[in-house]
Short mmCIF file of C-alpha atoms and ligand atoms in Angstrom, two decimals:
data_model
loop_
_atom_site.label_atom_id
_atom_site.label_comp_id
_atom_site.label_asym_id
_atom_site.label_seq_id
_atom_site.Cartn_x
_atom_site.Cartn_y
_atom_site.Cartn_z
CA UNK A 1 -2.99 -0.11 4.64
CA UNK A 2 0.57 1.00 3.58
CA UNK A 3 0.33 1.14 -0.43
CA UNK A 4 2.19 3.59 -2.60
CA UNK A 5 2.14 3.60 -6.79
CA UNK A 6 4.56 5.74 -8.55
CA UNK A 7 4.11 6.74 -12.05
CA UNK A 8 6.24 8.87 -14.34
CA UNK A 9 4.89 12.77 -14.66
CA UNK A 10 6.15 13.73 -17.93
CA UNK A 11 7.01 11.61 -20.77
CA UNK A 12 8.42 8.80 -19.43
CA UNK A 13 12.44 8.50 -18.48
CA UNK A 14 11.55 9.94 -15.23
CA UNK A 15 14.11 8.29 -13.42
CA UNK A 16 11.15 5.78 -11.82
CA UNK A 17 14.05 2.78 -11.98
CA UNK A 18 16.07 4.14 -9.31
CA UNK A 19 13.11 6.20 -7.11
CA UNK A 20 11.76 2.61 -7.01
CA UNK A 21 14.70 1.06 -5.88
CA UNK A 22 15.36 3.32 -3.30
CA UNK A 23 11.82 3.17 -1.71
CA UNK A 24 11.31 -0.80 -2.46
CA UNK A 25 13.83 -0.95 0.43
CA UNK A 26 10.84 -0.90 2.62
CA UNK A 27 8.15 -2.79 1.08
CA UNK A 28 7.47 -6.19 0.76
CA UNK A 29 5.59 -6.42 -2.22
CA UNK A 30 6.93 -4.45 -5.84
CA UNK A 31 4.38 -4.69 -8.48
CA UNK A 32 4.24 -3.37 -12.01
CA UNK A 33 0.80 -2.75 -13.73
CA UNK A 34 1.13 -1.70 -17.05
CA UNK A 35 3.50 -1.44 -20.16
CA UNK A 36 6.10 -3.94 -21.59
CA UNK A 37 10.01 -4.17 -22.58
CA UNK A 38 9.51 -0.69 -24.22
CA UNK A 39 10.33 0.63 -20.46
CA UNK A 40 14.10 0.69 -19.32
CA UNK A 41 14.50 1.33 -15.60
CA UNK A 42 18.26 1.93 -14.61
CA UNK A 43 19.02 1.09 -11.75
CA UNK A 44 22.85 2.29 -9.66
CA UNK A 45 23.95 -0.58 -7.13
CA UNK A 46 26.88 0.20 -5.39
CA UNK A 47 28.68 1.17 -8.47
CA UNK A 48 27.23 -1.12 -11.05
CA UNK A 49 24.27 -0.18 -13.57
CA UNK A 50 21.71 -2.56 -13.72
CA UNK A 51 18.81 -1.91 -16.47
CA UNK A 52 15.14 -3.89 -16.11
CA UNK A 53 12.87 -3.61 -19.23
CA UNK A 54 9.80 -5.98 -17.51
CA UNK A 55 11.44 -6.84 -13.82
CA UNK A 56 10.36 -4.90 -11.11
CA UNK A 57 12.90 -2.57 -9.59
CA UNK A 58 12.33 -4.44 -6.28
CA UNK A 59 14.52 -7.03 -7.63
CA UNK A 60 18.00 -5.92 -5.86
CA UNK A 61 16.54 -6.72 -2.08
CA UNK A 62 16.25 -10.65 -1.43
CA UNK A 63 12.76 -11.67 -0.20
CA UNK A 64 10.85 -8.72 -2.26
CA UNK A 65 7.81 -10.12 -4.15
CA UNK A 66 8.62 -8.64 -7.71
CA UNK A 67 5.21 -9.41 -9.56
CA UNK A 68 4.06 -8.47 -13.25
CA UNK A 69 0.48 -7.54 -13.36
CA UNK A 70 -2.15 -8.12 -15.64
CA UNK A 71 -1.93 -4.94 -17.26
CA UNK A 72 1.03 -5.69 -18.69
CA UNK A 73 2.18 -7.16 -21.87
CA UNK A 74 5.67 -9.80 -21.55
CA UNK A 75 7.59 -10.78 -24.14
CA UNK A 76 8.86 -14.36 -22.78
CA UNK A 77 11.75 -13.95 -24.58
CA UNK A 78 13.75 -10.87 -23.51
CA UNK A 79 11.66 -11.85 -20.02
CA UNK A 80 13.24 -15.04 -19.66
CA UNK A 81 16.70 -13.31 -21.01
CA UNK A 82 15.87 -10.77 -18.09
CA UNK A 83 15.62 -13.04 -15.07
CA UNK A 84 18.57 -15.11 -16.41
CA UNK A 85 21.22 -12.16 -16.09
CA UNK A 86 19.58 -10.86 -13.31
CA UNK A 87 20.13 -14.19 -11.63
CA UNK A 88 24.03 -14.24 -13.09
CA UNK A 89 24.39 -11.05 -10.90
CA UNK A 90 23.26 -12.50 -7.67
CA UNK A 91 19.43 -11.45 -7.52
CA UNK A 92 16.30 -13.20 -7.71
CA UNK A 93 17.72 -16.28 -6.41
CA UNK A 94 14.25 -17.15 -4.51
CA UNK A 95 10.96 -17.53 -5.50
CA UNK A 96 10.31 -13.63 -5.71
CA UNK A 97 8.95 -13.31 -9.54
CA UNK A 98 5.25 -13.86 -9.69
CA UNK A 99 3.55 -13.17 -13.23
CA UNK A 100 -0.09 -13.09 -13.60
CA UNK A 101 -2.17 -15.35 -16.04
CA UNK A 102 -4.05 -12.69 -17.05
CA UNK A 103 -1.01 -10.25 -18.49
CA UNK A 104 -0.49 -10.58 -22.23
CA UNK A 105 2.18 -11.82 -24.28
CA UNK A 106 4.26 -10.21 -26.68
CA UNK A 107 5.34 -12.60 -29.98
CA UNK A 108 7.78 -12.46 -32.75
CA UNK A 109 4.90 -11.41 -34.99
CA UNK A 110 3.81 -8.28 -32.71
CA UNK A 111 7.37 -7.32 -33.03
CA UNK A 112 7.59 -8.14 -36.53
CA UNK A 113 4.37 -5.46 -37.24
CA UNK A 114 5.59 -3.02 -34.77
CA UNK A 115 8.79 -2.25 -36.78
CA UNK A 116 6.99 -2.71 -40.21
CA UNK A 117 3.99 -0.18 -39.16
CA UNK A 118 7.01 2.73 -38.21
CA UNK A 119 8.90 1.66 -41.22
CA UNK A 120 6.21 2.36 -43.25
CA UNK A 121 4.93 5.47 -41.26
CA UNK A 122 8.20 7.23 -41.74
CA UNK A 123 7.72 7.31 -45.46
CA UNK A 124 4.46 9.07 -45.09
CA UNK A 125 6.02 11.15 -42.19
CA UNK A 126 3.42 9.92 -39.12
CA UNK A 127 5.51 7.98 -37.21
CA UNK A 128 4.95 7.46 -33.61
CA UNK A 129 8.30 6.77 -33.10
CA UNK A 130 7.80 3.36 -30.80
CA UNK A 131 10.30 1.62 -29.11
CA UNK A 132 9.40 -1.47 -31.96
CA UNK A 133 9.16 -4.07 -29.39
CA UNK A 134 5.59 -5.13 -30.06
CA UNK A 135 3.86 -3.21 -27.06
CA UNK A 136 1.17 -1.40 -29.08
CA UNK A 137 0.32 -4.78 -31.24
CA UNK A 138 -0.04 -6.34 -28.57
CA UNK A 139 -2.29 -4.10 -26.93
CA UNK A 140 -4.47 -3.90 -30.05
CA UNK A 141 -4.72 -7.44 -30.23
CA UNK A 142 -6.23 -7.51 -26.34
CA UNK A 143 -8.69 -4.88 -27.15
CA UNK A 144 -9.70 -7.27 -30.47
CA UNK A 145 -10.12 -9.62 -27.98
CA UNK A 146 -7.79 -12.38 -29.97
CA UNK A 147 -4.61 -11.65 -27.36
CA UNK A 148 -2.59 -14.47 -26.00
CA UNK A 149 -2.58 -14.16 -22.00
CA UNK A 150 -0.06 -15.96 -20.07
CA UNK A 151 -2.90 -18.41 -18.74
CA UNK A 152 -3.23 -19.33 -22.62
CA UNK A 153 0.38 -21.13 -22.38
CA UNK A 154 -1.03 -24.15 -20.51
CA UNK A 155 -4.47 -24.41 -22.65
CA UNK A 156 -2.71 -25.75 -25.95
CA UNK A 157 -5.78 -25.75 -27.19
CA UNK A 158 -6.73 -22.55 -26.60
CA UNK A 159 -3.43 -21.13 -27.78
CA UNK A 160 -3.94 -22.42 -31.09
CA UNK A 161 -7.46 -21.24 -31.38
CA UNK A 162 -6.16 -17.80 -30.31
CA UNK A 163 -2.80 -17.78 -32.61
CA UNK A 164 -4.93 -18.76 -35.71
CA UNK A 165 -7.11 -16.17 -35.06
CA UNK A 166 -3.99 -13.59 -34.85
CA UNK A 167 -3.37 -14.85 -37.97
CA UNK A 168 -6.01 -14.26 -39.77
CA UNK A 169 -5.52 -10.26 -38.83
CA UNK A 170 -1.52 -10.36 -38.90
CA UNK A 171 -0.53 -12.31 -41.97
CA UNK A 172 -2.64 -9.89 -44.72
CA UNK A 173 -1.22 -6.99 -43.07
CA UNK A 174 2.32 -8.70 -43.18
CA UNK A 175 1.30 -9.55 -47.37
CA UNK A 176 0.05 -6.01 -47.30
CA UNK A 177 3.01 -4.45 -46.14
CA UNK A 178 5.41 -6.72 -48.61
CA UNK A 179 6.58 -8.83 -45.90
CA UNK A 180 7.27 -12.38 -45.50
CA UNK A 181 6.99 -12.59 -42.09
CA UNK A 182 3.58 -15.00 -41.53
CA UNK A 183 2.61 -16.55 -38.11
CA UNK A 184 3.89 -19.68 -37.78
CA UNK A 185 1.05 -21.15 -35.49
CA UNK A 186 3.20 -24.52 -35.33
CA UNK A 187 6.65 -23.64 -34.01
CA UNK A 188 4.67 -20.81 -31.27
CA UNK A 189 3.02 -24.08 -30.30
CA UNK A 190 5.94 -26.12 -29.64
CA UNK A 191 7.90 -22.68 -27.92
CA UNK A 192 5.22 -21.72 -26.14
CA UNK A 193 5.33 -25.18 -24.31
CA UNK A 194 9.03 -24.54 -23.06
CA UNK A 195 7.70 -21.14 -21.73
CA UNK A 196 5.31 -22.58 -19.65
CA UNK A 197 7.49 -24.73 -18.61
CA UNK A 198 9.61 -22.09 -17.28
CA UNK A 199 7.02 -19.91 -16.22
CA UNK A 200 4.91 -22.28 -14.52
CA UNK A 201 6.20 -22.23 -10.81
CA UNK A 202 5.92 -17.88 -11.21
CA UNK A 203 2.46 -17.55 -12.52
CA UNK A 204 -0.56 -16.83 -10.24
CA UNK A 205 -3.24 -14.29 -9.24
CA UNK A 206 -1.38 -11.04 -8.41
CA UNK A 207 -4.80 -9.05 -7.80
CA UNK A 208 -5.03 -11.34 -4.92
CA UNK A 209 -1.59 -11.55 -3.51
CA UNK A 210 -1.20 -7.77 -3.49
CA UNK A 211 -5.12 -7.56 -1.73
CA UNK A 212 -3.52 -10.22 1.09
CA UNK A 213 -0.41 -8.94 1.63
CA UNK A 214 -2.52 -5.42 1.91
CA UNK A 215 -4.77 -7.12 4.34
CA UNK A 216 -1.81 -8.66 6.02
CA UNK A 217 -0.45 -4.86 6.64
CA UNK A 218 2.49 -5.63 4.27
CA UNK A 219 3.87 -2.90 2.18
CA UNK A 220 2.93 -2.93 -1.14
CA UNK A 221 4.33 -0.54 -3.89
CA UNK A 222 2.71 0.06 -7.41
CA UNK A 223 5.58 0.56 -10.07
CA UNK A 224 4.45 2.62 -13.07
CA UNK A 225 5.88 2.34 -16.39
CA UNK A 226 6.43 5.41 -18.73
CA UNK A 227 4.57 8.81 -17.48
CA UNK A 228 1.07 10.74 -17.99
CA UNK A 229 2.19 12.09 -20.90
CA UNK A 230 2.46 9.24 -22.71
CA UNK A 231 -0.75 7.90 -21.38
CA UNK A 232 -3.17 6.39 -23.44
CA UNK A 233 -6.56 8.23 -22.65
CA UNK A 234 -4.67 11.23 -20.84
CA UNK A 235 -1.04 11.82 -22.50
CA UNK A 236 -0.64 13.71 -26.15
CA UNK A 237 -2.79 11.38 -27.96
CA UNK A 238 -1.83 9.76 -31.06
CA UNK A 239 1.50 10.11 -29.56
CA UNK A 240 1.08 7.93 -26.48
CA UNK A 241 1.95 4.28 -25.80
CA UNK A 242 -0.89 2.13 -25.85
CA UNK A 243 -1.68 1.37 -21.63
CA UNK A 244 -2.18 3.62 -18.98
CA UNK A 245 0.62 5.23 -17.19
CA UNK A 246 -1.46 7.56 -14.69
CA UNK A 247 -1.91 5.89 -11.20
CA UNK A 248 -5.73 4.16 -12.09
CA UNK A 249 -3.93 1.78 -14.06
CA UNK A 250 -3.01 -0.10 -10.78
CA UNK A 251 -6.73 -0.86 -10.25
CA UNK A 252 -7.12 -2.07 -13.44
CA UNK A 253 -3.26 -3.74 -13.91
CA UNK A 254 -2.95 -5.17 -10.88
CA UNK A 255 -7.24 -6.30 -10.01
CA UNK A 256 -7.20 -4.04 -6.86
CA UNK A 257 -9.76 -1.19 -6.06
CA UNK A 258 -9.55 2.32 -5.77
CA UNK A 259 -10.10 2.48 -2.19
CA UNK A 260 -7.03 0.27 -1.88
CA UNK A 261 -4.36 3.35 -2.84
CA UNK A 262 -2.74 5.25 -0.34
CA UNK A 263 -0.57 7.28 -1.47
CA UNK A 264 0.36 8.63 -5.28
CA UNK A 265 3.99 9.73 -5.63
CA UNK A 266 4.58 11.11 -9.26
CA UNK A 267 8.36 11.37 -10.65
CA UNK A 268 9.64 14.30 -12.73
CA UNK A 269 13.06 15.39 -13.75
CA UNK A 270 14.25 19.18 -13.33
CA UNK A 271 13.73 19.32 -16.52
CA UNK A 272 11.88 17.41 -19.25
CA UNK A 273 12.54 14.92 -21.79
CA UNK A 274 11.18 13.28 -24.28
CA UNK A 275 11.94 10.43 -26.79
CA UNK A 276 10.00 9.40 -30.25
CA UNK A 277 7.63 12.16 -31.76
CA UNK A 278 4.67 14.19 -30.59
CA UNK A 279 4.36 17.70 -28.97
CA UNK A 280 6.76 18.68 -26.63
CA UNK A 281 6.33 22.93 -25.26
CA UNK A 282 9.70 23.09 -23.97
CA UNK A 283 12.00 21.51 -26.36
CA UNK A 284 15.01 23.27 -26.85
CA UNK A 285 16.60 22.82 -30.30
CA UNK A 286 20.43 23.63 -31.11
CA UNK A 287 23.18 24.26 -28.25
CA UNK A 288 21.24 24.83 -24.99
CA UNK A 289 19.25 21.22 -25.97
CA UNK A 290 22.38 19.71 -26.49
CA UNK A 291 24.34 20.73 -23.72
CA UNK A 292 21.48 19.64 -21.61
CA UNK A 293 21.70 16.03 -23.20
CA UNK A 294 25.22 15.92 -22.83
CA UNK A 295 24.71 16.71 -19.00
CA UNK A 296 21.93 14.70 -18.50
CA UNK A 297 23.54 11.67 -20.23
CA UNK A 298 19.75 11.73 -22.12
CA UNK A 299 19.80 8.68 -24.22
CA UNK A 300 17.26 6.21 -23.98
CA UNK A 301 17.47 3.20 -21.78
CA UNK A 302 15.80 1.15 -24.32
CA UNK A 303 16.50 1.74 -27.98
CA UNK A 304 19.66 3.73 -27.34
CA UNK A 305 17.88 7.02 -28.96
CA UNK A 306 19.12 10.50 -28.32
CA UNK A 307 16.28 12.18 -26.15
CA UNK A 308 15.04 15.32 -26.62
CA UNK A 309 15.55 17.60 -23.88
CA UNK A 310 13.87 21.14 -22.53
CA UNK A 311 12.89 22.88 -19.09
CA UNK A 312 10.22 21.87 -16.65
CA UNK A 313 7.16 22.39 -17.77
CA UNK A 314 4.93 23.46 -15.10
CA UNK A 315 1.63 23.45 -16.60
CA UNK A 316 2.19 19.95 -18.00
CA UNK A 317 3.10 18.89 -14.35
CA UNK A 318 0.19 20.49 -12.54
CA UNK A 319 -1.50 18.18 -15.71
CA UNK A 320 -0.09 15.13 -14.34
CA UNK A 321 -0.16 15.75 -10.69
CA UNK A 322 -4.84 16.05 -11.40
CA UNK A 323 -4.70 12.92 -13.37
CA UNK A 324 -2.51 11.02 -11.12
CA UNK A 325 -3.76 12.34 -7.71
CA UNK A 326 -0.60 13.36 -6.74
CA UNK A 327 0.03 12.90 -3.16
CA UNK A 328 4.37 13.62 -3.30
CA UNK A 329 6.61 14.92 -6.24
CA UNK A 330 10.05 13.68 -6.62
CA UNK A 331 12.24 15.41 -8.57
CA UNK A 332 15.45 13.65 -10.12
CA UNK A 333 18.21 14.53 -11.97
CA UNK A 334 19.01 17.97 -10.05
CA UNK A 335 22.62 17.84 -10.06
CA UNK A 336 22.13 17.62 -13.97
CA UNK A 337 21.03 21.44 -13.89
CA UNK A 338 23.99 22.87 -12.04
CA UNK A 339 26.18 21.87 -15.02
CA UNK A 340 24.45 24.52 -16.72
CA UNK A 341 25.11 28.17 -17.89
CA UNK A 342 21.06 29.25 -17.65
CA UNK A 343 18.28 27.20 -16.38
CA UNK A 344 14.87 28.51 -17.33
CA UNK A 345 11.47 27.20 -16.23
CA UNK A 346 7.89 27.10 -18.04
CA UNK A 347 5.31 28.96 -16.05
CA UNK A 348 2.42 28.85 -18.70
CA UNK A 349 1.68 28.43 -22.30
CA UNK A 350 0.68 31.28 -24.38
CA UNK A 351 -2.60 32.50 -25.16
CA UNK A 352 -3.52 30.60 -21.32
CA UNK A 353 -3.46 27.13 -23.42
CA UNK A 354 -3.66 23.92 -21.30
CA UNK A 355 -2.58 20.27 -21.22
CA UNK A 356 -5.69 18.06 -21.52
CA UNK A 357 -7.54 21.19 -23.36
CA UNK A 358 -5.54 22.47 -26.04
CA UNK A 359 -3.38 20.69 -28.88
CA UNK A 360 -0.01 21.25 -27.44
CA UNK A 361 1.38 21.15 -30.63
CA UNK A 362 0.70 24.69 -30.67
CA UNK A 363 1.04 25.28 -26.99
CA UNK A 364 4.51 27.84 -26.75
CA UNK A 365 5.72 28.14 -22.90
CA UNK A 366 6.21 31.38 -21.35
CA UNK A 367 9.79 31.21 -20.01
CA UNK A 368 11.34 32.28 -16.61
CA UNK A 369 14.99 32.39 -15.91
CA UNK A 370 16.02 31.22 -12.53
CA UNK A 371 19.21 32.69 -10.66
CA UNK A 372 21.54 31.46 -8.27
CA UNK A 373 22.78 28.05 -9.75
CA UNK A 374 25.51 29.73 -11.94
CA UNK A 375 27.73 29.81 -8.88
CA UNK A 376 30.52 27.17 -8.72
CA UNK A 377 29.95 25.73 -5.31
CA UNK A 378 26.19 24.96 -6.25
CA UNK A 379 26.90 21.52 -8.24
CA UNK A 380 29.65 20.17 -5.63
CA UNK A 381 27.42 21.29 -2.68
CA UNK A 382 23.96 19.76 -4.11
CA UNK A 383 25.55 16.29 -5.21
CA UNK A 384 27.18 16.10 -1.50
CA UNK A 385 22.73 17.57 0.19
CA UNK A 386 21.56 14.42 2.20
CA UNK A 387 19.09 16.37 3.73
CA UNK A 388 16.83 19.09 3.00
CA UNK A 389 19.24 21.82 5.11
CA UNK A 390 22.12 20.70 2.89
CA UNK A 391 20.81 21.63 -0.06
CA UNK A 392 22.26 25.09 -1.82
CA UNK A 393 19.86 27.55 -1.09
CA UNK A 394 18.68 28.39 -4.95
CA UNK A 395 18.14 24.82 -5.84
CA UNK A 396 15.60 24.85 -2.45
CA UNK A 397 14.11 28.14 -3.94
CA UNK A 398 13.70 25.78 -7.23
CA UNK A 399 11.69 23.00 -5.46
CA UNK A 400 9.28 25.28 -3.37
CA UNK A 401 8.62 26.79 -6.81
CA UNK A 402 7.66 23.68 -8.16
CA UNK A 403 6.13 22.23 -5.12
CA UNK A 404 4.00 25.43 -4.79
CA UNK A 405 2.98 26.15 -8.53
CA UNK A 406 1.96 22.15 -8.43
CA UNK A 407 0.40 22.25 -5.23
CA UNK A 408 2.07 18.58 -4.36
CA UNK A 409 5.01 18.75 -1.31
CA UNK A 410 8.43 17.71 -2.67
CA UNK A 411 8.90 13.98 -0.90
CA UNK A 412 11.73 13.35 -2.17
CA UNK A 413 14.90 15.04 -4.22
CA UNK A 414 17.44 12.66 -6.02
CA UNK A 415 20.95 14.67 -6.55
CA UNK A 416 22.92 11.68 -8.55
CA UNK A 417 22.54 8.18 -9.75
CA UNK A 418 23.66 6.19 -6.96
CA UNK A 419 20.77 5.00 -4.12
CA UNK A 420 22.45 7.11 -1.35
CA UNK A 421 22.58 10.07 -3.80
CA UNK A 422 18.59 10.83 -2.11
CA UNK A 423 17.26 13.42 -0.22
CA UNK A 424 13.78 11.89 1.55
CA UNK A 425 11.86 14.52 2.53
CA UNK A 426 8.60 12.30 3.69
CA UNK A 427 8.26 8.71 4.76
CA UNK A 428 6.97 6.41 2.32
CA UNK A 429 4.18 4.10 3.98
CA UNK A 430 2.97 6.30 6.21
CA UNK A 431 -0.51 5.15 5.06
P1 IMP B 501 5.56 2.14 -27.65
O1 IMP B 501 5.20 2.16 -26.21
O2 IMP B 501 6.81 1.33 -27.95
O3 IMP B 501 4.41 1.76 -28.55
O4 IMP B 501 5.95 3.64 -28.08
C1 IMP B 501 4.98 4.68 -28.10
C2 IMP B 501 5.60 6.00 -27.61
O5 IMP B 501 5.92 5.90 -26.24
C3 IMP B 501 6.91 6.38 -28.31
O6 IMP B 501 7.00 7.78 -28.41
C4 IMP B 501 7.97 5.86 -27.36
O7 IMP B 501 9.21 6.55 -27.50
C5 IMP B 501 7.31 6.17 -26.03
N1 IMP B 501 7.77 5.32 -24.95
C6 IMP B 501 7.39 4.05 -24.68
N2 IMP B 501 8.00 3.59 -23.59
C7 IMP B 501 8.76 4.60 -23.12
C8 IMP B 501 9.61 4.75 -21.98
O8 IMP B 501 9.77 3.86 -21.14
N3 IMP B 501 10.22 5.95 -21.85
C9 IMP B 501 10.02 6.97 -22.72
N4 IMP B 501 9.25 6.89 -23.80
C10 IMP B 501 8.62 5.71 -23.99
#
C-alpha cells in the first residue's frame, strides 16, 4: 500500500513544487487535495523553470496520472491556460489530467470579491493579504452550500439554479462595496458550456481511482498545497487560507480513508518565510531579512510579492510535524544559508509560549547562533553533497538538530533548484 502525501510545514513556499517532482518520479498516481491557483509550485527541468498554480507537479513524467481532487477549488480559466502551455512545452500530451466532479469552481465574480474584500480591508488595516484569486470566496460559497462543483457544468439546469443563488449573496455585497461588478448568470451559462466541453473527457471520480490504483499496489502520492501554518483549523487563524493544508485533508480532498496513508513527509526550508500578513516569531526586519531574500530569491511564485523572511522556527515545526503526523522532514533551500554572514535558529518562544496554544503574535523566539557555515568551502561543497557523507560537516550538525529537536528523521535534503540538486536520505514508497 505505497502512498505518500506531502504538505508544506511552515507557511507555505516550502519548496513542495520541486520535492514533488523529484519523488513523482516513482509513482504512478500525483494527486492534489486542497487549495486553488493561489499555490505556485516551481518546478527546475533540466535548466528551464516551469511554474504550476492547479497542475500537479507529476506533470513532467509521461504516463503520471496528475488528478485534482475534490478538495480543491479550479478556476477553468487560468486551468485551461495551465494545461495549454504546459502542453506547448511537451507535457501532458496523454490522457494524464483527471479532475473530479466534486472540486469547486472558481468564477470571475469570486475573483472580483476577493480583490474588493482586501481593497477594502487595507483601509481599515485587517487585511489578510490573499493572493486575490478567488480561493477564499469560493470556499465560503461551498460551506453556504450555493458552490458551483465541476459536476454542475453538465447540469445546465442546475448551474443556473446555483449561479442565481450566488447572486443573490454576491451582487449586494458588490452594490455594497460600490462596485459594478454583478453576476452575469447568462454569459457563465453560455462559458460554462465551452468548459465542459473541454473538461469533459478529464472529469471523473478521483476518490476511486486513487483507492484502485492503491488496491492495484500502484504508487500514489498526495500533493499538498500551502503549509500547516496557513491551515484553516490548525495554522494562525484569521490569517490562514481557507482549506486544509495538514495531511487529513487528503481524506477529505481526495474521498480516501485514514487507514489508506502511509507515509507523511512534511517540507520546510532552512529557514522560514512567509508572504501576506499574520504572526510570524522569526521575522527578521532590516538588513539580515533582506540579505536573506536576496539569497533566497524569496518572492512569491504567485503574485510576485516580496516574502518575508526569518530563521527556522523550531517550535512552529515540532507544531506541524503533531498535526501532520510527520513520518520524514525535508529540508530545502540549504545552499541558501551558506550565502550568509550568521545563521541563527529558534529553539523556543519566550515565556514557554506554543504554536496551537498561545497567540503567536506575541510569541518572541529565543535565538541560537549556529557555527561552522561562515567558512568559504561550505556553500561550494554543500551545492556539489549528493549524499549524506558529502555534505559539510556543520550543515549535517544543522539537520540532526532539526531532525532531533522535531523528533522526525531528515528523508531528504535539497541543496539547489535543479532535480539532481537532492540528497535522498530514505526511500519514498517503502510502505
Ligand atoms: P488565499 O489563500 O489567497 O485566500 O490567501 C490567504 C493567505 O494564505 C494569505 O496570507 C496568502 O499569502 C497565503 N497563501 C495562500 N496560498 C499561498 C501559497 O501557496 N504560498 C504562500 N502563502 C500562500
Amino acid at each position: 500500500m505505497p502512498t505518500l502525501v506531502v504538505v508544506g510545514a511552515q507557511w507555505g513556499d516550502e519548496g513542495k513544487g520541486k520535492v514533488v517532482d523529484v519523488l513523482a518520479s516513482k509513482a504512478d498516481i500525483v494527486a492534489r487535495f486542497a487549495g486553488g491557483n493561489n499555490a505556485g509550485h516551481t518546478l527546475v527541468v533540466e535548466g528551464q523553470q516551469i511554474i504550476t498554480h492547479l497542475v500537479p507537479s507529476g506533470c513532467t513524467y509521461p504516463g503520471t496520472i496528475c488528478a485534482l481532487g475534490s478538495g480543491m477549488v479550479i478556476d477553468p480559466v487560468v486551468f485551461r491556460e495551465e494545461v495549454e502551455s504546459l502542453q506547448a512545452l511537451g507535457l501532458l500530451q496523454g490522457d494524464e489530467l483527471r479532475v473530479s466532479l466534486g472540486a469547486h469552481l472558481i468564477f470571475d465574480f469570486h475573483r472580483a470579491l476577493d480583490g474588493l474584500r482586501e481593497d477594502r480591508a487595507s483601509t481599515h488595516d485587517n487585511q489578510i493579504g490573499t493572493t486575490r484569486r478567488g480561493v477564499g470566496p469560493a470556499y465560503e460559497a461551498k460551506a453556504g452550500r450555493r458552490g458551483i462543483r465541476v459536476r454542475d457544468l453538465f447540469d445546465a439546469n442546475r448551474l443556473r439554479e446555483r449561479l442565481l443563488q450566488c447572486k443573490a449573496v454576491a451582487d449586494p455585497e458588490f452594490e455594497r462595496l460600490g462596485h459594478d461588478h454583478r453576476v452575469d448568470v447568462d454569459r457563465l451559462l453560455s462559458d460554462a458550456a465551452e468548459w465542459a466541453r473541454w473538461l469533459e473527457p478529464m472529469v471523473g471520480d478521483i476518490g476511486e481511482e486513487c483507492q484502485q490504483g492503491i488496491d492495484a499496489g500502484k504508487r500514489v502520492l498526495f500533493e499538498g498545497a500551502q503549509g500547516a501554518m496557513l491551515d484553516v483549523d490548525h495554522g494562525t487563524y484569521p490569517f490562514v487560507t481557507s482549506s486544509n493544508a495538514i495531511s487529513g485533508g487528503v481524506c477529505t480532498g481526495i474521498g480516501i480513508g485514514p487507514t489508506q496513508i502511509d507515509d507523511v513527509w512534511g517540507i520546510t526550508k532552512a529557514y522560514t518565510t512567509r508572504v501576506g500578513a499574520g504572526p510570524f516569531p522569526t521575522r527578521l526586519d532590516g538588513a539580515e531579512g533582506n540579505g536573506l531574500r536576496k539569497a533566497g530569491n524569496e518572492y512569491g511564485a504567485t503574485t510576485g510579492r516580496p516574502r518575508d523572511c526569518g530563521w527556522l522556527d523550531l517550535p512552529a515545526l515540532r507544531y506541524a510535524a503533531r498535526v501532520n503526523g510527520m513520518s520524514g522532514l525535508c529540508v530545502t533551500k540549504l545552499d541558501v544559508l551558506a550565502e550568509l554572514p550568521r545563521i541563527q535558529l529558534c529553539t523556543a518562544y519566550e515565556d514557554g509560549r506554543l504554536p496551537g496554544k498561545d497567540d503567536l503574535a506575541l510569541a518572541r523566539p529565543v535565538l541560537e547562533t549556529i557555527e561552522g557555515w561562515d567558512d568559504p568551502d561550505v556553500g561550494p561543497a554543500l551545492r556539489a553533497a549528493r549524499t549524506r557523507e558529502q555534505i559539510p560537516a556543520p550543515v549535517r550538525a544543522y539537520l540532526d538538530r532539526i531532525s532531533d529537536a522535531v523528533g522526525v528523521p531528515v528523508v531528504l535534503a535539497s541543496v539547489g533548484p535543479g532535480r539532481e540538486e537532492t540528497i535522498t536520505l530514505a526511500d519514498a514508497f517503502e510502505g
